[in-house]
Coordinates of C-alpha atoms in Angstrom, one line a residue:
X223 CA -20.2 30.0 31.7
X224 CA -16.8 31.9 31.5
X225 CA -15.0 28.6 32.2
X226 CA -17.0 26.9 29.5
X227 CA -16.2 29.6 26.9
X228 CA -12.5 29.4 27.7
X229 CA -12.6 25.6 27.4
X230 CA -14.3 25.8 24.0
X231 CA -11.5 28.2 22.9
X232 CA -9.0 25.7 24.1
X233 CA -10.7 23.0 22.0
X234 CA -10.5 25.2 18.9
X235 CA -6.8 25.5 19.4
X236 CA -6.2 21.8 20.4
X237 CA -8.0 20.6 17.3
X238 CA -5.7 22.3 14.8
X239 CA -3.5 19.8 12.8
X240 CA -0.2 20.8 14.4
X241 CA -1.5 20.4 18.0
X242 CA -3.3 17.1 17.1
X243 CA -0.1 15.7 15.7
X244 CA 1.9 16.5 18.8
X245 CA -0.9 15.1 21.0
X246 CA -1.1 11.8 19.0
X247 CA 2.7 11.5 19.1
X248 CA 2.7 12.0 22.9
X249 CA -0.1 9.4 23.3
X250 CA 1.8 6.9 21.2
X251 CA 5.1 7.5 23.0
X252 CA 3.4 7.4 26.4
X253 CA 1.8 4.0 25.7
X254 CA 5.1 2.6 24.5
X255 CA 6.9 4.0 27.6
X256 CA 4.2 2.4 29.8
X257 CA 4.6 -1.0 28.2
X258 CA 8.4 -1.0 28.5
X259 CA 9.4 -1.9 32.2
X260 CA 11.8 0.5 33.8
X261 CA 11.1 3.5 31.5
X262 CA 8.9 6.0 33.2
X263 CA 7.0 9.0 31.8
X264 CA 9.1 11.4 33.9
X265 CA 12.3 10.0 32.3
X266 CA 10.9 10.3 28.8
X267 CA 9.8 13.9 29.3
X268 CA 13.2 14.7 30.8
X269 CA 15.0 13.3 27.8
X270 CA 12.8 15.4 25.5
X271 CA 13.3 18.7 27.4
X272 CA 16.0 19.9 24.9
X273 CA 13.2 20.2 22.4
X274 CA 11.7 23.1 24.4
X275 CA 14.4 25.3 22.7
X276 CA 12.9 24.6 19.2
X277 CA 9.2 23.6 19.6
X278 CA 6.4 26.1 20.7
X279 CA 5.3 25.8 24.2
X280 CA 1.7 24.8 23.4
X281 CA 2.7 21.9 21.2
X282 CA 5.3 20.8 23.6
X283 CA 3.1 20.7 26.6
X284 CA 0.3 18.9 24.7
X285 CA 2.9 16.2 23.8
X286 CA 4.1 16.0 27.4
X287 CA 0.6 15.6 28.6
X288 CA 0.0 12.8 26.1
X289 CA 3.2 11.0 27.3
X290 CA 2.0 11.4 30.9
X291 CA -1.5 10.1 30.3
X292 CA -0.3 7.4 27.9
X293 CA 2.2 6.1 30.4
X294 CA -0.7 5.6 32.9
X295 CA -2.6 3.6 30.2
X296 CA 0.3 1.5 29.0
X297 CA 1.7 0.8 32.4
X298 CA -1.0 -1.8 33.1
X299 CA -0.1 -3.9 30.0
X300 CA 3.0 -5.6 31.3
X301 CA 1.6 -5.6 34.8
X302 CA -1.3 -7.7 33.7
X303 CA 0.4 -9.9 31.1
X304 CA 3.8 -10.5 32.7
X305 CA 3.5 -9.4 36.3
X306 CA 6.2 -6.8 35.6
X307 CA 5.0 -3.3 36.5
X308 CA 7.3 -0.7 35.3
X309 CA 6.0 1.9 37.8
X310 CA 4.9 1.9 41.4
X311 CA 1.4 3.1 40.4
X312 CA 0.7 -0.2 38.6
X313 CA 1.9 -2.5 41.4
X314 CA -1.6 -3.1 42.7
X315 CA -3.0 -3.7 39.2
X316 CA -0.5 -6.6 38.7
X317 CA -1.9 -8.5 41.6
X318 CA -5.3 -9.4 40.2
X319 CA -4.5 -8.6 36.6
X320 CA -1.8 -11.1 36.3
X321 CA -3.9 -13.8 38.0
X322 CA -6.6 -13.1 35.4
X323 CA -4.1 -13.5 32.6
X324 CA -3.0 -16.8 34.1
X325 CA -6.6 -17.9 34.0
X326 CA -6.8 -17.0 30.3
X327 CA -8.7 -13.7 30.9
X328 CA -5.9 -11.4 29.8
X329 CA -8.2 -9.7 27.2
X330 CA -10.9 -8.9 29.7
X331 CA -8.3 -7.5 32.1
X332 CA -6.7 -5.3 29.5
X333 CA -10.1 -4.1 28.2
X334 CA -11.3 -3.2 31.7
X335 CA -8.0 -1.3 32.4
X336 CA -8.3 0.6 29.1
X337 CA -12.0 1.6 29.5
X338 CA -11.5 2.4 33.2
X339 CA -8.5 4.6 32.4
X340 CA -10.6 6.5 29.8
X341 CA -13.6 7.0 32.2
X342 CA -11.4 8.0 35.1
X343 CA -9.2 10.2 33.0
X344 CA -12.2 12.0 31.5
X345 CA -13.9 12.5 34.9
X346 CA -10.6 13.6 36.4
X347 CA -10.1 16.2 33.7
X348 CA -13.7 17.5 34.2
X349 CA -12.9 17.9 37.8
X350 CA -9.6 19.7 37.0
X351 CA -11.7 22.0 34.7
X352 CA -14.6 22.9 37.0
X353 CA -13.8 22.0 40.6
X354 CA -10.2 23.0 41.1
X355 CA -11.0 25.8 43.7
X356 CA -12.9 23.4 46.0
X357 CA -10.3 20.6 45.8
X358 CA -7.5 23.1 46.4
X359 CA -9.3 24.4 49.6
X360 CA -9.4 20.8 50.9
X361 CA -5.7 20.2 49.9
X362 CA -4.6 23.4 51.6
X363 CA -6.3 22.4 54.9
X364 CA -4.0 19.4 55.2
X365 CA -1.0 20.0 57.5
X366 CA 1.7 17.6 58.7
X367 CA -0.6 16.0 61.3
X368 CA -3.2 15.2 58.6
X369 CA -0.6 13.8 56.2
X370 CA 0.8 11.5 58.9
X371 CA -2.7 10.2 59.7
X372 CA -3.3 9.7 55.9
X373 CA -0.2 7.6 55.8
X374 CA -1.4 5.6 58.8
X375 CA -4.7 5.0 56.9
X376 CA -2.7 3.8 54.0
X377 CA -0.6 1.4 56.2
X378 CA -3.9 0.1 57.6
X379 CA -5.1 -0.6 54.0
X380 CA -1.8 -2.5 53.3
X381 CA -3.0 -5.2 55.8
X382 CA -5.4 -6.4 53.0
X383 CA -2.3 -7.2 50.9
X384 CA -0.4 -9.2 53.4
X385 CA -1.4 -12.5 51.8
X386 CA -2.4 -15.8 53.4
X387 CA 0.2 -15.5 56.2
X388 CA 0.1 -12.4 58.4
X389 CA 3.6 -13.0 59.6
X390 CA 5.1 -13.2 56.1
X391 CA 3.2 -10.1 55.0
X392 CA 4.2 -8.2 58.1
X393 CA 7.9 -9.1 57.5
X394 CA 7.6 -7.7 53.9
X395 CA 6.0 -4.5 55.1
X396 CA 8.6 -3.9 57.8
X397 CA 11.4 -4.5 55.3
X398 CA 9.8 -1.9 53.1
X399 CA 9.6 0.6 56.0
X400 CA 13.3 0.0 56.8
X401 CA 14.4 0.4 53.1
X402 CA 12.4 3.7 53.1
X403 CA 14.7 5.1 55.8
X404 CA 17.8 4.7 53.7
X405 CA 19.4 8.1 52.8
X406 CA 19.8 11.5 54.4
X407 CA 17.7 12.3 57.4
X408 CA 15.8 15.5 56.2
X409 CA 15.5 16.9 59.7
X410 CA 19.2 16.5 60.9
X411 CA 21.0 16.1 57.5
X412 CA 22.8 13.0 58.7
X413 CA 23.1 9.9 56.5
X414 CA 21.3 6.8 57.6
X415 CA 21.9 3.2 56.4
X416 CA 24.0 4.4 53.5
X417 CA 27.0 2.2 54.4
X418 CA 29.3 4.8 53.1
X419 CA 27.8 4.7 49.5
X420 CA 27.3 8.1 48.0
X421 CA 24.6 6.6 45.7
X422 CA 22.4 5.8 48.6
X423 CA 22.3 9.3 50.1
X424 CA 19.3 10.2 48.0
X425 CA 17.5 7.0 49.1
X426 CA 16.6 3.9 47.1
X427 CA 15.5 4.7 43.6
X428 CA 11.8 3.7 43.3
X429 CA 12.0 2.5 39.7
X430 CA 15.0 0.3 40.5
X431 CA 13.1 -1.4 43.4
X432 CA 9.9 -1.8 41.4
X433 CA 11.5 -3.3 38.3
X434 CA 13.8 -5.5 40.4
X435 CA 11.2 -6.9 42.7
X436 CA 8.8 -7.7 39.9
X437 CA 10.4 -7.9 36.5
X438 CA 13.8 -9.3 37.4
X439 CA 12.4 -11.5 40.1
X440 CA 9.8 -12.9 37.7
X441 CA 12.6 -13.7 35.2
X442 CA 14.6 -15.5 37.9
X443 CA 11.6 -17.4 39.1
X444 CA 10.7 -18.6 35.5
X445 CA 14.3 -19.6 35.0
X446 CA 14.8 -21.7 38.1
X447 CA 11.3 -22.9 39.0
X448 CA 9.7 -25.1 36.4
X449 CA 6.1 -24.1 36.3
X450 CA 3.6 -24.5 33.5
X451 CA 2.5 -21.1 32.2
X452 CA -1.2 -21.5 32.2
X453 CA -1.8 -18.2 30.4
X454 CA 0.0 -19.5 27.3
X455 CA -2.5 -22.4 26.9
X456 CA -5.7 -20.7 27.9
X457 CA -6.1 -17.6 25.8
X458 CA -9.6 -18.6 24.9
X459 CA -11.8 -15.8 26.3
X460 CA -13.1 -12.9 24.3
X461 CA -10.8 -9.9 24.1
X462 CA -13.9 -7.7 24.8
X463 CA -15.7 -7.4 28.1
X464 CA -18.7 -9.8 28.7
X465 CA -22.0 -8.4 30.0
X466 CA -21.2 -9.6 33.6
X467 CA -17.7 -8.0 33.4
X468 CA -19.3 -4.6 32.5
X469 CA -21.6 -4.9 35.5
X470 CA -18.7 -5.8 37.8
X471 CA -16.4 -3.1 36.5
X472 CA -18.7 0.0 36.4
X473 CA -18.8 0.4 40.2
X474 CA -15.1 0.0 40.7
X475 CA -14.4 2.5 37.8
X476 CA -16.5 5.2 39.5
X477 CA -15.3 4.5 43.0
X478 CA -11.7 4.4 41.9
X479 CA -12.1 7.7 40.1
X480 CA -13.5 9.5 43.2
X481 CA -10.7 8.1 45.3
X482 CA -8.0 8.9 42.8
X483 CA -8.6 12.5 41.9
X484 CA -8.8 14.1 45.4
X485 CA -5.9 12.1 46.7
X486 CA -3.8 12.8 43.6
X487 CA -4.5 16.6 44.1
X488 CA -3.0 16.6 47.6
X489 CA 0.5 18.1 47.9
X490 CA 1.7 14.7 49.1
X491 CA -0.5 12.8 46.7
X492 CA 0.6 10.5 43.9
X493 CA -1.1 7.4 42.4
X494 CA 0.2 4.7 44.9
X495 CA -2.1 5.7 47.8
X496 CA -5.4 5.9 45.9
X497 CA -4.7 2.6 44.0
X498 CA -4.1 0.9 47.3
X499 CA -7.2 2.3 48.9
X500 CA -9.3 1.4 45.8
X501 CA -8.1 -2.2 46.0
X502 CA -8.8 -2.4 49.7
X503 CA -12.3 -1.0 49.3
X504 CA -13.2 -3.3 46.3
X505 CA -11.9 -6.4 48.2
X506 CA -14.0 -5.6 51.2
X507 CA -17.1 -4.8 49.2
X508 CA -16.7 -8.1 47.3
X509 CA -16.4 -10.0 50.5
X510 CA -19.5 -8.4 51.9
X511 CA -21.5 -9.1 48.7
X512 CA -20.5 -12.7 48.8
X513 CA -21.6 -13.2 52.3
X514 CA -25.0 -11.6 51.5
X515 CA -25.7 -13.0 48.1
X516 CA -23.8 -16.3 48.0
X517 CA -22.5 -17.2 51.5
X518 CA -20.9 -20.5 50.3
X519 CA -19.0 -19.1 47.3
X520 CA -15.3 -18.3 47.5
X521 CA -14.2 -14.6 47.2
X522 CA -12.6 -14.2 43.7
X523 CA -10.0 -11.8 45.1
X524 CA -6.6 -13.5 45.2
X525 CA -7.7 -15.6 42.2
X526 CA -8.1 -12.9 39.5
X527 CA -11.0 -10.6 40.3
X528 CA -11.8 -8.0 37.6
X529 CA -12.8 -5.5 40.3
X530 CA -9.1 -5.6 41.5
X531 CA -8.1 -4.4 38.0
X532 CA -10.9 -1.9 37.3
X533 CA -10.8 0.0 40.6
X534 CA -7.0 0.6 40.9
X535 CA -6.6 1.5 37.2
X536 CA -9.3 4.1 37.4
X537 CA -7.8 5.5 40.6
X538 CA -4.4 5.6 38.9
X539 CA -5.6 7.6 35.9
X540 CA -7.8 9.9 38.0
X541 CA -4.8 10.6 40.2
X542 CA -2.8 11.6 37.1
X543 CA -5.3 14.4 36.5
X544 CA -5.3 15.3 40.1
X545 CA -1.5 15.7 40.1
X546 CA -1.7 18.4 37.5
X547 CA -4.0 20.6 39.6
X548 CA -1.5 21.7 42.4
X549 CA 1.2 22.1 39.7
X550 CA -0.9 24.5 37.5
X551 CA -2.7 26.4 40.3
X552 CA -0.1 26.5 43.1
X553 CA 3.2 25.7 41.4
X554 CA 3.7 22.6 43.6
X555 CA 4.9 19.5 41.8
X556 CA 3.7 16.4 43.7
X557 CA 5.3 13.6 41.6
X558 CA 8.5 13.0 39.5
X559 CA 6.6 13.7 36.3
X560 CA 5.1 17.0 37.7
X561 CA 8.7 18.1 38.8
X562 CA 10.0 17.5 35.2
X563 CA 7.0 19.5 33.8
X564 CA 7.9 22.3 36.2
X565 CA 11.3 22.3 34.7
X566 CA 9.7 22.5 31.2
X567 CA 7.7 25.5 32.3
X568 CA 10.9 27.2 33.5
X569 CA 12.5 26.5 30.1
X570 CA 9.8 28.8 28.5
X571 CA 10.1 31.4 31.3
X572 CA 6.7 30.5 32.7
X573 CA 6.0 30.3 36.4
X574 CA 3.2 28.0 37.4
X575 CA 1.0 29.3 40.3
X576 CA -2.1 31.3 41.0
X577 CA -1.5 33.8 38.2
X578 CA -0.8 31.1 35.5
X579 CA -4.4 31.0 34.2
X580 CA -4.5 34.8 33.8
X581 CA -1.1 35.2 32.3
X582 CA -1.0 32.1 30.1
X583 CA -4.7 31.4 29.5
X584 CA -4.6 30.2 25.9
X585 CA -1.7 27.8 26.7
X586 CA -3.4 26.3 29.8
X587 CA -6.9 26.0 28.3
X588 CA -5.4 24.3 25.1
X589 CA -3.6 21.9 27.4
X590 CA -6.7 21.1 29.4
X591 CA -8.7 20.6 26.1
X592 CA -6.0 18.3 24.8
X593 CA -6.4 16.1 27.9
X594 CA -10.0 15.3 26.8
X595 CA -8.8 14.7 23.2
X596 CA -5.8 12.6 24.5
X597 CA -8.1 10.3 26.5
X598 CA -10.1 9.6 23.3
X599 CA -7.0 9.0 21.3
X600 CA -5.6 6.7 23.9
X601 CA -8.8 4.6 24.0
X602 CA -8.7 4.4 20.2
X603 CA -5.0 3.4 20.4
X604 CA -5.3 0.9 23.2
X605 CA -8.4 -1.1 22.6
X606 CA -7.4 -2.4 19.1
X607 CA -4.0 -3.3 20.6
X608 CA -5.4 -5.6 23.2
X609 CA -5.2 -8.5 20.9
X610 CA -1.6 -7.7 20.0
X611 CA -0.6 -7.4 23.6
X612 CA -2.2 -10.7 24.5
X613 CA -0.1 -12.4 21.7
X614 CA 2.9 -11.6 23.9
X615 CA 1.9 -14.6 25.9
X616 CA 2.6 -16.8 22.9
X617 CA 6.2 -15.8 22.6
X618 CA 8.5 -18.6 23.9
X619 CA 9.4 -18.0 27.5
X620 CA 13.2 -17.9 27.0
X621 CA 12.9 -15.2 24.4
X622 CA 10.2 -13.2 26.2
X623 CA 11.9 -13.1 29.6
X624 CA 15.4 -12.6 28.3
X625 CA 14.0 -9.6 26.4
X626 CA 12.4 -8.3 29.6
X627 CA 15.7 -8.6 31.5
X628 CA 17.6 -6.8 28.7
X629 CA 15.1 -3.9 28.5
X630 CA 15.0 -3.6 32.3
X631 CA 18.8 -3.5 32.6
X632 CA 19.2 -1.0 29.7
X633 CA 16.4 1.2 31.1
X634 CA 17.9 1.4 34.6
X635 CA 21.4 2.1 33.3
X636 CA 20.2 4.6 30.7
X637 CA 18.2 6.6 33.3
X638 CA 21.2 7.2 35.6
X639 CA 24.4 5.8 33.8
X640 CA 25.1 4.1 37.1
X641 CA 26.5 0.6 37.5
X642 CA 25.5 0.8 41.2
X643 CA 21.8 1.2 40.2
X644 CA 22.1 -1.9 38.0
X645 CA 23.6 -3.8 40.9
X646 CA 20.7 -2.6 43.1
X647 CA 18.3 -3.8 40.4
X648 CA 19.7 -7.3 40.6
X649 CA 19.8 -7.1 44.4
X650 CA 16.1 -6.4 44.5
X651 CA 15.6 -9.1 41.8
X652 CA 17.2 -11.7 44.0
X653 CA 15.4 -10.5 47.0
X654 CA 12.1 -10.7 45.2
X655 CA 13.0 -14.2 43.9
X656 CA 13.8 -15.5 47.4
X657 CA 10.6 -13.9 48.8
X658 CA 8.6 -15.6 46.1
X659 CA 10.2 -19.0 46.9
X660 CA 9.0 -18.6 50.5
X661 CA 5.6 -17.1 49.6
X662 CA 6.4 -13.7 51.0
X663 CA 4.4 -11.0 49.1
X664 CA 6.5 -8.3 47.5
X665 CA 3.7 -5.7 47.3
X666 CA 3.8 -4.7 51.0
X667 CA 7.6 -4.1 50.8
X668 CA 7.2 -1.6 47.9
X669 CA 4.3 0.2 49.6
X670 CA 6.3 0.4 52.8
X671 CA 9.2 1.8 50.8
X672 CA 6.9 4.5 49.3
X673 CA 5.0 5.4 52.5
X674 CA 7.9 5.2 55.0
X675 CA 9.7 8.5 54.2
X676 CA 6.4 10.4 53.8
X677 CA 5.0 9.1 57.1
X678 CA 8.3 9.8 59.0
X679 CA 8.7 13.4 57.6
X680 CA 5.0 14.3 58.4
X681 CA 5.3 12.8 61.9
X682 CA 8.4 14.8 62.8
X683 CA 7.1 18.0 61.3
X684 CA 3.8 17.6 63.2
X685 CA 5.7 17.0 66.5
X686 CA 7.9 20.0 65.9
X687 CA 4.9 22.3 65.3
X688 CA 3.1 20.9 68.4
X689 CA 6.3 21.1 70.5
X690 CA 6.4 17.3 71.0
X691 CA 2.7 16.8 71.9
X692 CA 1.1 13.8 70.3
X693 CA -2.3 15.3 71.1
X694 CA -2.1 17.2 67.9
X695 CA -3.2 14.1 66.0
X696 CA -6.5 13.9 67.9
X697 CA -7.1 17.6 68.4
X698 CA -7.5 18.3 64.7
X699 CA -10.8 17.1 63.2
X700 CA -9.4 15.8 59.9
X701 CA -6.5 13.9 61.4
X702 CA -8.8 12.4 64.1
X703 CA -11.3 11.3 61.5
X704 CA -8.5 9.6 59.5
X705 CA -7.2 7.8 62.6
X706 CA -10.7 6.5 63.4
X707 CA -11.1 5.2 59.9
X708 CA -7.7 3.5 60.1
X709 CA -8.7 1.9 63.4
X710 CA -11.9 0.6 62.0
X711 CA -10.1 -0.9 59.0
X712 CA -7.8 -2.8 61.4
X713 CA -10.5 -3.9 63.9
X714 CA -13.6 -4.5 61.9
X715 CA -12.4 -7.5 59.7
X716 CA -11.4 -9.7 62.7
X717 CA -14.5 -8.6 64.7
X718 CA -16.8 -9.5 61.7
X719 CA -15.1 -12.8 61.2
X720 CA -15.7 -13.6 64.9
X721 CA -19.3 -12.5 64.6
X722 CA -20.0 -14.7 61.5
X723 CA -18.3 -17.6 63.1
X724 CA -20.5 -17.3 66.2

């Protein structure tokens, strides 16, 4: 009851005209930032940090939260329409969402993403409000051994994204794991695979790799490979969800939410892992339903399945709420955006951590209340804009893709003022173009790039703690359970295929 009273006081503060204005401004900016490839919410908040010297803390944090949530909403738009995700968290959405757009179902994909984001964001915020202590206990029980096994589980899930050819997909994944090792070895402090370039000592910038492999590669492919853009000629479906789309989306929305929030709340969380696991689970569930209900029908995954949009988008937005929990309660930033928000707290002389709710109660409860309001504002903003975004597909290709190239280049240069990063952008663009020519999927490369440093660091820390004993991974109940699940994910599909064939 005490929590509910504090939350109602937060709503009373969040519904004042000044706070509402900053919340709406943040939601609008966040949506815009999500739509533009190469510009992330963390970069936008960082650019706005000087305002902390003039604007009150409550108004500023409400706007920052709107930018953060809005970026999660808007990031799916270009992923679905143009196959150009601006952030790593929307890579998985692009896979089925863009295929839906090519089949003329862009409106349904965008609507499912927006509604799923609203549902997941609201449930995630409810969990942030009422279940923080329980989730934090689970998060604190994870050590290096558990994190390594969690990364193994994620790599096992990547096998569902390897495409039609296991060899090509494995090559892409191994390339990603190698790229993830570029930079300074955190254990020894020695540079690896940097080739004498100072810019590579911090590793490969994730935004550069994402925008290059998808946005720039897409532009090159459209320029050099003549292919009719089916999406431009088949925008005939309703912009709203049909009855069967609702039925197919509700389950993935809920499952994605309950995957996204707990994993986002882990100190090594983020949105990439839950979106990947959500896609894997939805793909396997769809295959199972097909075999039971309609054995002779083809699985829609790989051809534009709405479940592949609904689940990952829900996981993405639930993870965004989860990321805020360790920041506010433990003072641990688990993503780039959370790290920038940590800097914003420091600007006001506020230290996030266990005493934050007691020392800054009105600020924190107003911020949490604004998350509920922001979700409603974002739904109101995004659903009417579905028709406008779909019209992007009617822009002539030379103008559309040259604009994407211009925005991507300007965004990467503006973020770091580095010509080297622009060169890396086009390197990854050419690599993505060549991979696409030879039907090598780019998604495993990016996921390998994300998971490689996390897995390596956790493995080495676990071995240091256990004095070199690999038994530590099977002696701990959580790590053993994760390894068993990963093993089942790898072995069950071929065993079931053999069983059904027999």
